[in-house]
Amino acid sequence: YQQSMPKSETIRLREKHVGSACQLFFRSTPLKIVRGIAQFMYDETGERYLDCINNVAHVGHCHPHVVEAGRNQMSLISTNNRYLHDELVILAERLVKTLPEPLSVCFFVNSGSEANDLALRLARIHTKKKDVITLDHAYHGHLTSMIDISPYKFNLPGGPDKPEWVHVAPVPDTYRGKYTKPNDSKSEEELGQMYADEVGKICKEATSKNGGVCAFIAESLQSCGGQIIPPDGYLKRVYQYVKESYGVCIADEVQVGFGRVGTHMWAFETQDVVPDIVTVGKPMGNGHPVAAVITTPEIAKSFADTGVEYFNTYGGNPVSCAIANAVLDVIEEENLMERALRVGNHLLNRCEGLMHKHRLVGDVRGRGLFVGVELVTDRELRTPATAEAKHVVNRMREEKILISRDGPDSNVLKFKPPMVFSTQDADRLVDTLDRVLEELDGSRVPVTSLKLEVIYYEHIFLKYMALLTALSGNL
Ligand code: PMP
């Protein structure tokens, strides 16, 4: 690879001309990435990194079929959606086919933020209400309207104030949340009810004050909040409360959609609910900016009835649509959902093995290729191991493996690799993590440490009970 300039000059120019609020990964020794192939990225020296973070490069960095689709369409025409084009309608039809009824009307936009902004606008117009319920630590985009409903941003020191029409419900965290205190063994069912009741309470108050709510917005598996898998039945109860308060439910599938969970195309399906509005982005274009809002004919009609045209210069341009269609081709042709499930389960099992070996590993959770490993300094108190998590991410980078961390205490190691990730990649990731954790704790959980063993087996037991409950529900 021929660089345009040495890395030091790239750093100098970036510092000089790019806003410092745009932060780099590994700030003191940033990576200069110049190429990507499948699940690997290469720096300017040709060093290869295993990418365990990039859920945007969904079907693999620079997948030839996707690249070709973009190149081909770019050489023909790129224009706006005021002209008829087959790629746009083909994409709309294909997306709708993956969604339950009555989700059948698409709007194409350029980013997840734009998609969520439009979703909120649709909700406001349709319900004529203002109150919006969001989850704590949620992130829904960088637009001003989205920062308003993103505690991930407005909770930061220096962040804007939360508007009074925004209501924050607790994250349905079954490990370290409002209702999950150490040594407290509530069932998934109970937790689902308790967390959902928090949303119910907000709905009730907003209804008595303002006649109802506008919307509930959430990722069906919260990624920015620390790879959270809500308890079974949670969203079903929440959606019911919101509907009873005349609100609409928005599922933000920007990170977790397009088959990442393995069992389903969309993460909300794992909770057996049907949202009123779904927003999709990131993986949709495999690195090209394209996103969409899919809603019901009824909500789309309320929007059209305003008489105000919706025009988005690049939303739904033929190049973006051709690329998104190519991404869908690859997901189907390469059976990537099946792969996400198989490799994801392997990764999850191997990570659970780490919990047995390392005191630092407090919880392991995930679905498909969406996995979180929560590090704690004290398993009983579940004290977040923030500094240790930072160290692990940096050490893994030295081992040429890129992972990230998230959660309110930045102590959750986050894996969401391109879906072409293999079991060998998962093994390399876990074997390396095992070594790095060993360096940190220097000691294995002693077999005689009965308390820790009990906590470990209790955790496994609860997971199997949850699985059995889910299976019996499916019979
Ligand atoms: N929703 C979620 C859940 C996200 O993770 C993000 C981006 N991290 C967005 C919305 C915003 O997407 P974009 O950056 O494409 O605007």
Short mmCIF file of C-alpha atoms in Angstrom, two decimals, residues 258-429:
data_model
loop_
_atom_site.label_atom_id
_atom_site.label_comp_id
_atom_site.label_asym_id
_atom_site.label_seq_id
_atom_site.Cartn_x
_atom_site.Cartn_y
_atom_site.Cartn_z
CA PHE A 258 -29.45 -7.82 9.67
CA GLY A 259 -29.11 -11.26 11.23
CA ARG A 260 -26.39 -10.55 13.79
CA VAL A 261 -28.32 -12.39 16.51
CA GLY A 262 -28.26 -15.52 14.34
CA THR A 263 -31.71 -16.87 15.14
CA HIS A 264 -33.57 -13.96 13.57
CA MET A 265 -33.01 -11.21 11.04
CA TRP A 266 -34.02 -8.55 13.58
CA ALA A 267 -33.21 -8.40 17.29
CA PHE A 268 -36.77 -7.38 18.28
CA GLU A 269 -37.93 -10.80 17.03
CA THR A 270 -36.01 -12.43 19.90
CA GLN A 271 -38.52 -10.74 22.23
CA ASP A 272 -41.52 -11.77 20.11
CA VAL A 273 -42.83 -8.25 19.50
CA VAL A 274 -43.79 -6.22 16.45
CA PRO A 275 -42.69 -2.57 16.59
CA ASP A 276 -44.56 0.23 14.84
CA ILE A 277 -41.36 1.67 13.40
CA VAL A 278 -38.02 -0.03 12.74
CA THR A 279 -34.80 1.83 12.00
CA VAL A 280 -31.86 0.17 10.25
CA GLY A 281 -28.44 1.39 9.19
CA LYS A 282 -24.77 0.58 9.75
CA PRO A 283 -24.50 -3.02 8.40
CA MET A 284 -26.99 -2.21 5.65
CA GLY A 285 -24.29 -0.72 3.40
CA ASN A 286 -21.26 -2.67 4.67
CA GLY A 287 -19.35 0.61 5.02
CA HIS A 288 -21.35 2.72 2.57
CA PRO A 289 -23.74 5.22 4.22
CA VAL A 290 -27.27 3.94 3.76
CA ALA A 291 -30.09 3.54 6.28
CA ALA A 292 -33.86 3.20 6.38
CA VAL A 293 -37.04 3.58 8.37
CA ILE A 294 -39.72 0.95 7.92
CA THR A 295 -43.19 1.56 9.28
CA THR A 296 -46.87 0.72 8.91
CA PRO A 297 -49.13 2.07 6.14
CA GLU A 298 -51.17 3.81 8.86
CA ILE A 299 -48.21 5.79 10.24
CA ALA A 300 -46.91 6.54 6.72
CA LYS A 301 -50.36 7.89 5.85
CA SER A 302 -50.38 10.25 8.84
CA PHE A 303 -47.05 11.59 7.56
CA ALA A 304 -48.29 11.97 3.97
CA ASP A 305 -51.50 13.61 5.19
CA THR A 306 -49.49 16.57 6.51
CA GLY A 307 -49.01 17.50 2.85
CA VAL A 308 -45.32 18.18 3.48
CA GLU A 309 -43.06 16.41 1.01
CA TYR A 310 -40.26 14.25 2.44
CA PHE A 311 -37.17 14.78 0.33
CA ASN A 312 -33.70 13.52 1.13
CA THR A 313 -31.05 14.24 -1.54
CA TYR A 314 -29.05 11.04 -1.07
CA GLY A 315 -31.60 8.85 0.69
CA GLY A 316 -32.43 5.98 -1.64
CA ASN A 317 -29.98 6.93 -4.39
CA PRO A 318 -29.37 4.04 -6.81
CA VAL A 319 -25.77 3.48 -5.68
CA SER A 320 -26.73 3.10 -2.00
CA CYS A 321 -29.65 0.86 -2.92
CA ALA A 322 -27.52 -1.33 -5.20
CA ILE A 323 -25.00 -1.72 -2.39
CA ALA A 324 -27.69 -2.57 0.18
CA ASN A 325 -29.16 -5.14 -2.23
CA ALA A 326 -25.71 -6.68 -2.64
CA VAL A 327 -25.33 -6.90 1.16
CA LEU A 328 -28.65 -8.77 1.35
CA ASP A 329 -27.44 -11.10 -1.44
CA VAL A 330 -24.32 -11.98 0.55
CA ILE A 331 -26.23 -12.54 3.81
CA GLU A 332 -28.44 -15.03 1.95
CA GLU A 333 -25.85 -16.66 -0.33
CA GLU A 334 -23.22 -17.14 2.36
CA ASN A 335 -25.74 -18.24 5.05
CA LEU A 336 -24.36 -15.60 7.37
CA MET A 337 -27.19 -15.83 9.89
CA GLU A 338 -26.56 -19.53 10.35
CA ARG A 339 -22.87 -18.73 10.71
CA ALA A 340 -23.54 -15.98 13.27
CA LEU A 341 -25.48 -18.47 15.36
CA ARG A 342 -22.89 -21.26 15.10
CA VAL A 343 -19.78 -19.13 15.59
CA GLY A 344 -21.55 -16.91 18.13
CA ASN A 345 -22.52 -19.92 20.28
CA HIS A 346 -18.96 -21.20 20.11
CA LEU A 347 -17.64 -17.78 21.14
CA LEU A 348 -20.15 -17.54 23.97
CA ASN A 349 -19.29 -21.03 25.27
CA ARG A 350 -15.60 -20.32 25.17
CA CYS A 351 -16.10 -17.00 26.98
CA GLU A 352 -18.13 -18.79 29.64
CA GLY A 353 -15.10 -21.02 30.12
CA LEU A 354 -13.09 -17.90 30.94
CA MET A 355 -15.51 -17.08 33.73
CA HIS A 356 -14.48 -20.34 35.40
CA LYS A 357 -10.81 -19.45 35.18
CA HIS A 358 -10.64 -15.74 35.88
CA ARG A 359 -12.03 -13.87 38.85
CA LEU A 360 -12.29 -10.75 36.71
CA VAL A 361 -14.94 -12.22 34.44
CA GLY A 362 -18.22 -11.51 36.19
CA ASP A 363 -20.70 -12.15 33.42
CA VAL A 364 -20.79 -13.43 29.86
CA ARG A 365 -23.82 -12.77 27.70
CA GLY A 366 -24.80 -12.58 24.09
CA ARG A 367 -26.78 -13.71 21.14
CA GLY A 368 -25.17 -14.73 17.89
CA LEU A 369 -22.23 -12.50 17.07
CA PHE A 370 -23.22 -9.94 19.69
CA VAL A 371 -21.31 -10.86 22.82
CA GLY A 372 -20.35 -9.04 26.00
CA VAL A 373 -17.89 -10.01 28.74
CA GLU A 374 -18.36 -7.95 31.88
CA LEU A 375 -15.26 -7.51 34.02
CA VAL A 376 -15.58 -6.98 37.77
CA THR A 377 -12.98 -6.65 40.52
CA ASP A 378 -15.28 -8.32 43.04
CA ARG A 379 -17.75 -10.97 41.92
CA GLU A 380 -19.88 -10.70 45.01
CA LEU A 381 -20.22 -6.93 44.88
CA ARG A 382 -20.03 -6.88 41.07
CA THR A 383 -17.68 -3.90 41.22
CA PRO A 384 -16.87 -2.73 37.68
CA ALA A 385 -13.28 -3.40 36.62
CA THR A 386 -12.95 -0.29 34.46
CA ALA A 387 -9.17 0.09 34.54
CA GLU A 388 -8.68 -3.62 33.91
CA ALA A 389 -11.05 -3.51 30.91
CA LYS A 390 -9.07 -0.62 29.46
CA HIS A 391 -5.84 -2.55 29.97
CA VAL A 392 -7.30 -5.63 28.28
CA VAL A 393 -8.41 -3.67 25.20
CA ASN A 394 -4.92 -2.16 24.87
CA ARG A 395 -3.14 -5.49 25.41
CA MET A 396 -5.36 -7.18 22.82
CA ARG A 397 -4.41 -4.50 20.34
CA GLU A 398 -0.75 -5.36 20.97
CA GLU A 399 -1.73 -8.93 20.08
CA LYS A 400 -3.28 -7.56 16.84
CA ILE A 401 -6.85 -8.16 17.94
CA LEU A 402 -9.24 -5.22 18.02
CA ILE A 403 -11.98 -5.25 20.64
CA SER A 404 -13.78 -2.41 22.42
CA ARG A 405 -15.43 -1.81 25.78
CA ASP A 406 -18.73 -0.21 26.69
CA GLY A 407 -21.37 0.14 29.39
CA PRO A 408 -21.86 2.99 31.87
CA ASP A 409 -18.62 1.97 33.61
CA SER A 410 -16.77 1.01 30.42
CA ASN A 411 -16.09 -2.41 31.90
CA VAL A 412 -17.87 -4.60 29.34
CA LEU A 413 -15.69 -6.10 26.62
CA LYS A 414 -17.65 -5.91 23.44
CA PHE A 415 -17.48 -8.33 20.50
CA LYS A 416 -19.50 -7.64 17.35
CA PRO A 417 -17.27 -8.76 14.50
CA PRO A 418 -18.06 -8.93 10.79
CA MET A 419 -20.36 -11.91 10.28
CA VAL A 420 -17.69 -13.80 8.33
CA PHE A 421 -15.89 -14.36 11.66
CA SER A 422 -14.89 -18.03 11.97
CA THR A 423 -14.62 -20.47 14.89
CA GLN A 424 -10.84 -20.25 14.45
CA ASP A 425 -11.09 -16.47 14.87
CA ALA A 426 -13.23 -16.97 17.97
CA ASP A 427 -10.64 -19.40 19.36
CA ARG A 428 -7.83 -16.97 18.68
CA LEU A 429 -9.78 -14.17 20.34
#
